[in-house]
Tab-separated table of C-alpha atoms in Angstrom:
chain	number	residue	atom	x	y	z
Z	9	UNK	CA	-4.699	3.373	28.255
Z	10	UNK	CA	-3.617	4.057	31.844
Z	11	UNK	CA	-4.622	7.719	31.756
Z	12	UNK	CA	-1.035	8.833	32.390
Z	13	UNK	CA	0.472	10.800	29.511
Z	14	UNK	CA	4.123	11.441	28.787
Z	15	UNK	CA	5.785	13.658	26.228
Z	16	UNK	CA	7.802	13.418	24.134
Z	17	UNK	CA	7.676	9.770	23.118
Z	18	UNK	CA	11.210	9.814	21.744
Z	19	UNK	CA	14.107	12.175	22.347
Z	20	UNK	CA	17.500	12.099	20.662
Z	21	UNK	CA	20.158	14.463	21.890
Z	22	UNK	CA	23.901	14.836	22.318
Z	23	UNK	CA	26.168	14.432	25.317
Z	24	UNK	CA	26.331	17.500	27.524
Z	25	UNK	CA	22.857	18.666	26.600
Z	26	UNK	CA	19.817	19.222	28.831
Z	27	UNK	CA	16.321	17.823	28.260
Z	28	UNK	CA	12.944	18.016	29.976
Z	29	UNK	CA	10.488	15.148	30.123
Z	30	UNK	CA	6.862	15.863	30.918
Z	31	UNK	CA	4.189	13.802	32.630
Z	32	UNK	CA	0.490	14.343	33.291
Z	33	UNK	CA	-0.968	12.023	35.939
Z	34	UNK	CA	-4.364	10.341	35.878
Z	35	UNK	CA	-7.236	12.580	36.819
Z	36	UNK	CA	-7.505	12.681	40.613
Z	37	UNK	CA	-4.055	11.249	41.301
Z	38	UNK	CA	-1.866	13.385	43.532
Z	39	UNK	CA	1.325	11.334	43.491
Z	40	UNK	CA	3.743	11.194	40.595
Z	41	UNK	CA	6.725	8.851	40.392
Z	42	UNK	CA	9.619	8.744	37.941
Z	43	UNK	CA	11.402	5.527	36.998
Z	44	UNK	CA	14.325	4.778	34.700
Z	45	UNK	CA	14.571	1.554	32.755
Z	46	UNK	CA	17.939	0.831	31.241
Z	47	UNK	CA	18.916	-2.385	29.477
Z	48	UNK	CA	20.919	-3.895	32.280
Z	49	UNK	CA	19.211	-2.399	35.329
Z	50	UNK	CA	15.505	-2.952	34.994
Z	51	UNK	CA	13.072	-0.398	36.395
Z	52	UNK	CA	14.716	1.871	38.967
Z	53	UNK	CA	12.840	4.372	41.104
Z	54	UNK	CA	14.112	7.928	40.766
Z	55	UNK	CA	11.829	10.280	42.680
Z	56	UNK	CA	8.268	10.794	43.936
Z	57	UNK	CA	6.196	13.933	44.324
Z	58	UNK	CA	2.952	14.218	46.216
Z	59	UNK	CA	0.729	17.249	45.718
Z	60	UNK	CA	3.648	19.440	44.704
Z	61	UNK	CA	6.139	18.315	47.331
Z	62	UNK	CA	9.004	15.882	47.073
Z	63	UNK	CA	8.039	12.748	48.997
Z	64	UNK	CA	10.762	10.175	48.327
Z	65	UNK	CA	14.054	9.959	46.505
Z	66	UNK	CA	15.721	6.938	44.990
Z	67	UNK	CA	18.869	6.532	42.945
Z	68	UNK	CA	18.531	9.879	41.227
Z	69	UNK	CA	21.711	11.539	40.028
Z	70	UNK	CA	22.497	15.110	41.059
Z	71	UNK	CA	22.369	16.048	37.365
Z	72	UNK	CA	18.674	15.109	37.399
Z	73	UNK	CA	15.911	17.097	39.033
Z	74	UNK	CA	12.140	17.045	39.027
Z	75	UNK	CA	9.200	19.107	40.104
Z	76	UNK	CA	5.439	18.865	40.322
Z	77	UNK	CA	3.382	21.896	39.411
Z	78	UNK	CA	0.111	23.193	40.908
Z	79	UNK	CA	-1.864	21.492	38.123
Z	80	UNK	CA	-0.124	18.254	39.251
Z	81	UNK	CA	1.803	17.646	36.054
Z	82	UNK	CA	5.459	16.859	36.596
Z	83	UNK	CA	8.696	17.466	34.740
Z	84	UNK	CA	11.952	15.560	34.955
Z	85	UNK	CA	15.005	17.585	33.983
Z	86	UNK	CA	18.158	15.782	32.897
Z	87	UNK	CA	21.293	17.859	32.403
Z	88	UNK	CA	24.909	17.335	31.353
Z	89	UNK	CA	23.722	14.219	29.616
Z	90	UNK	CA	26.010	11.233	29.262
Z	91	UNK	CA	25.796	8.195	27.007
Z	92	UNK	CA	24.780	6.095	30.000
Z	93	UNK	CA	21.663	8.190	30.512
Z	94	UNK	CA	20.136	6.604	27.436
Z	95	UNK	CA	17.106	4.728	28.759
Z	96	UNK	CA	13.353	4.574	28.935
Z	97	UNK	CA	11.932	7.015	31.465
Z	98	UNK	CA	8.543	6.173	32.888
Z	99	UNK	CA	6.198	8.303	34.875
Z	100	UNK	CA	3.577	6.699	37.104
Z	101	UNK	CA	0.792	8.138	39.210
Z	102	UNK	CA	-1.301	6.995	42.116
Z	103	UNK	CA	-3.918	8.401	44.405
Z	104	UNK	CA	-1.248	8.815	47.062
Z	105	UNK	CA	-1.741	10.353	50.449
Z	106	UNK	CA	-2.705	8.369	53.489
Z	107	UNK	CA	-4.325	5.533	51.588
Z	108	UNK	CA	-2.096	2.709	52.627
Z	109	UNK	CA	-2.137	0.589	49.518
Z	110	UNK	CA	-2.579	2.059	46.103
Z	111	UNK	CA	-1.454	0.887	42.722
Z	112	UNK	CA	0.756	2.951	40.496
Z	113	UNK	CA	-0.347	3.427	36.903
Z	114	UNK	CA	2.342	3.935	34.306
Z	115	UNK	CA	2.572	6.140	31.276
Z	116	UNK	CA	3.926	4.906	27.917
Z	117	UNK	CA	7.417	6.232	28.622
Z	118	UNK	CA	9.911	8.530	26.941
Z	119	UNK	CA	12.795	6.870	25.145
Z	120	UNK	CA	15.911	9.013	25.537
Z	121	UNK	CA	18.883	8.402	23.292
Z	122	UNK	CA	22.093	10.287	24.012
Z	123	UNK	CA	24.587	10.266	21.136
G	18	UNK	CA	21.677	-5.494	46.269
G	19	UNK	CA	18.653	-6.831	44.446
G	20	UNK	CA	15.766	-6.843	46.889
G	21	UNK	CA	13.244	-8.320	44.447
G	22	UNK	CA	14.395	-11.262	42.381
G	23	UNK	CA	12.830	-12.971	39.437
G	24	UNK	CA	15.340	-15.711	38.870
G	25	UNK	CA	13.902	-17.215	35.712
G	26	UNK	CA	14.331	-14.844	32.779
G	27	UNK	CA	11.807	-16.641	30.601
G	28	UNK	CA	8.957	-19.127	30.609
G	29	UNK	CA	7.194	-20.883	27.738
G	30	UNK	CA	3.832	-22.598	28.174
G	31	UNK	CA	1.167	-24.114	25.961
G	32	UNK	CA	-2.083	-22.240	25.421
G	33	UNK	CA	-4.720	-23.382	27.917
G	34	UNK	CA	-2.195	-24.574	30.491
G	35	UNK	CA	-1.192	-22.853	33.710
G	36	UNK	CA	1.611	-20.281	33.816
G	37	UNK	CA	3.394	-19.904	37.154
G	38	UNK	CA	5.699	-16.929	37.534
G	39	UNK	CA	7.822	-16.751	40.661
G	40	UNK	CA	9.301	-13.895	42.624
G	41	UNK	CA	11.452	-13.744	45.763
G	42	UNK	CA	12.208	-10.779	47.984
G	43	UNK	CA	14.714	-10.112	50.720
G	44	UNK	CA	13.417	-6.992	52.463
G	45	UNK	CA	11.134	-8.006	55.332
G	46	UNK	CA	9.714	-4.455	55.459
G	47	UNK	CA	7.895	-4.989	52.151
G	48	UNK	CA	4.188	-5.229	52.833
G	49	UNK	CA	2.564	-4.692	49.466
G	50	UNK	CA	3.279	-6.638	46.308
G	51	UNK	CA	2.193	-6.078	42.737
G	52	UNK	CA	2.492	-7.725	39.347
G	53	UNK	CA	2.789	-5.706	36.178
G	54	UNK	CA	2.671	-6.830	32.580
G	55	UNK	CA	4.638	-5.036	29.893
G	56	UNK	CA	4.449	-5.173	26.126
G	57	UNK	CA	7.301	-3.752	24.013
G	58	UNK	CA	7.155	0.026	23.549
G	59	UNK	CA	4.473	0.400	26.238
G	60	UNK	CA	4.492	1.228	29.917
G	61	UNK	CA	3.936	-1.470	32.561
G	62	UNK	CA	0.265	-2.310	33.067
G	63	UNK	CA	-0.976	-3.114	36.558
G	64	UNK	CA	-2.321	-6.670	36.836
G	65	UNK	CA	-2.941	-7.644	40.420
G	66	UNK	CA	-1.699	-6.868	43.914
G	67	UNK	CA	-1.651	-8.370	47.373
G	68	UNK	CA	-1.019	-6.932	50.799
G	69	UNK	CA	0.979	-8.776	53.422
G	70	UNK	CA	-2.104	-9.463	55.525
G	71	UNK	CA	-3.358	-11.859	52.852
G	72	UNK	CA	-1.885	-14.981	51.332
G	73	UNK	CA	-3.980	-15.097	48.177
G	74	UNK	CA	-5.721	-12.683	45.849
G	75	UNK	CA	-7.667	-13.647	42.766
G	76	UNK	CA	-8.869	-11.633	39.793
G	77	UNK	CA	-10.301	-13.608	36.914
G	78	UNK	CA	-7.582	-15.762	35.376
G	79	UNK	CA	-4.910	-14.235	37.605
G	80	UNK	CA	-4.124	-15.352	41.139
G	81	UNK	CA	-1.264	-14.136	43.290
G	82	UNK	CA	-0.021	-16.201	46.229
G	83	UNK	CA	2.135	-14.786	48.999
G	84	UNK	CA	4.278	-16.875	51.339
G	85	UNK	CA	5.658	-14.398	53.869
G	86	UNK	CA	7.776	-16.872	55.772
G	87	UNK	CA	9.557	-17.871	52.577
G	88	UNK	CA	9.537	-14.297	51.235
G	89	UNK	CA	8.105	-15.668	48.028
G	90	UNK	CA	5.201	-14.799	45.799
G	91	UNK	CA	3.893	-16.286	42.620
G	92	UNK	CA	1.491	-15.306	39.868
G	93	UNK	CA	-0.703	-18.025	38.404
G	94	UNK	CA	-2.406	-17.489	35.053
G	95	UNK	CA	-5.093	-20.045	34.221
G	96	UNK	CA	-5.790	-20.713	31.435
G	97	UNK	CA	-2.878	-19.097	29.621
G	98	UNK	CA	-3.662	-17.344	26.338
G	99	UNK	CA	-1.363	-16.191	23.509
G	100	UNK	CA	-2.250	-12.580	24.375
G	101	UNK	CA	-0.622	-13.120	27.767
G	102	UNK	CA	2.780	-13.244	26.066
G	103	UNK	CA	4.676	-10.305	27.560
G	104	UNK	CA	7.251	-9.406	30.200
G	105	UNK	CA	5.924	-9.743	33.749
G	106	UNK	CA	7.416	-7.683	36.555
G	107	UNK	CA	7.068	-8.369	40.229
G	108	UNK	CA	7.218	-5.245	42.411
G	109	UNK	CA	7.159	-4.548	46.141
G	110	UNK	CA	6.799	-1.570	48.417
G	111	UNK	CA	7.054	-0.763	52.089
G	112	UNK	CA	4.960	1.561	54.200
G	113	UNK	CA	6.625	4.929	54.612
G	114	UNK	CA	6.448	5.678	58.370
G	115	UNK	CA	6.444	9.415	57.697
G	116	UNK	CA	3.540	9.566	55.270
G	117	UNK	CA	1.646	6.484	56.353
G	118	UNK	CA	1.377	5.389	52.757
G	119	UNK	CA	3.180	3.049	50.415
G	120	UNK	CA	5.684	4.799	48.254
G	121	UNK	CA	8.257	3.737	45.713
G	122	UNK	CA	8.127	0.377	44.004
G	123	UNK	CA	11.127	-1.914	43.879
G	124	UNK	CA	10.975	-4.041	40.739
G	125	UNK	CA	12.398	-7.377	39.763
G	126	UNK	CA	14.080	-7.662	36.379
G	127	UNK	CA	11.092	-9.338	34.769
G	128	UNK	CA	10.167	-12.684	33.247
G	129	UNK	CA	9.362	-13.050	29.558
G	130	UNK	CA	6.314	-15.273	29.196
G	131	UNK	CA	5.616	-16.916	25.839
G	132	UNK	CA	2.306	-18.704	25.392
G	133	UNK	CA	2.385	-21.094	22.444
G	134	UNK	CA	-0.846	-21.552	20.447
């Protein structure tokens, strides 16, 4: 158990809909990262938050957005869903900040299926 | 453009023997490298890491070697056990000049390791 929790575990929805994925980082971690794992692409970085502020952005679509709340949990919002958005979405956390090297610890993921 | 490459999709070894998993990278700005292990229906689990100032890091049965000039790293598992059967991901990150910290991870596509009893 990494200490990172994600809900829900599975999500099935229809095209055009909007969903919210939730992540709680490990106790003491200030950085939260979101990754997408699709069948043909492997793990792709989406976005990072550090202590409530956006820190880095990857290949995140404009239909997707995220935020980190004062209690440090994070939500990833996916809207106008398309079939191609079906994937595993992982959240990871790390200590973050000005510690040069720190490992990221991953949650169990949310499997999103868009029908 | 795949910046982290794991060219062999799978590897099968006998229990007790050495497993060597390879990884190549193209981005010379990468200065921190990690290996993750992943079982089906679970998130990646951190195994071992190495910074670019070192060429070797060891943790129990796991050793990571880094060859900066060749932009190559490898994970050695000795001795291999059936419980090591999983997908292994190599990942890399670069120091963010703005924050002074490492940020996003760039992953390879993974190698499926099978350890035969």
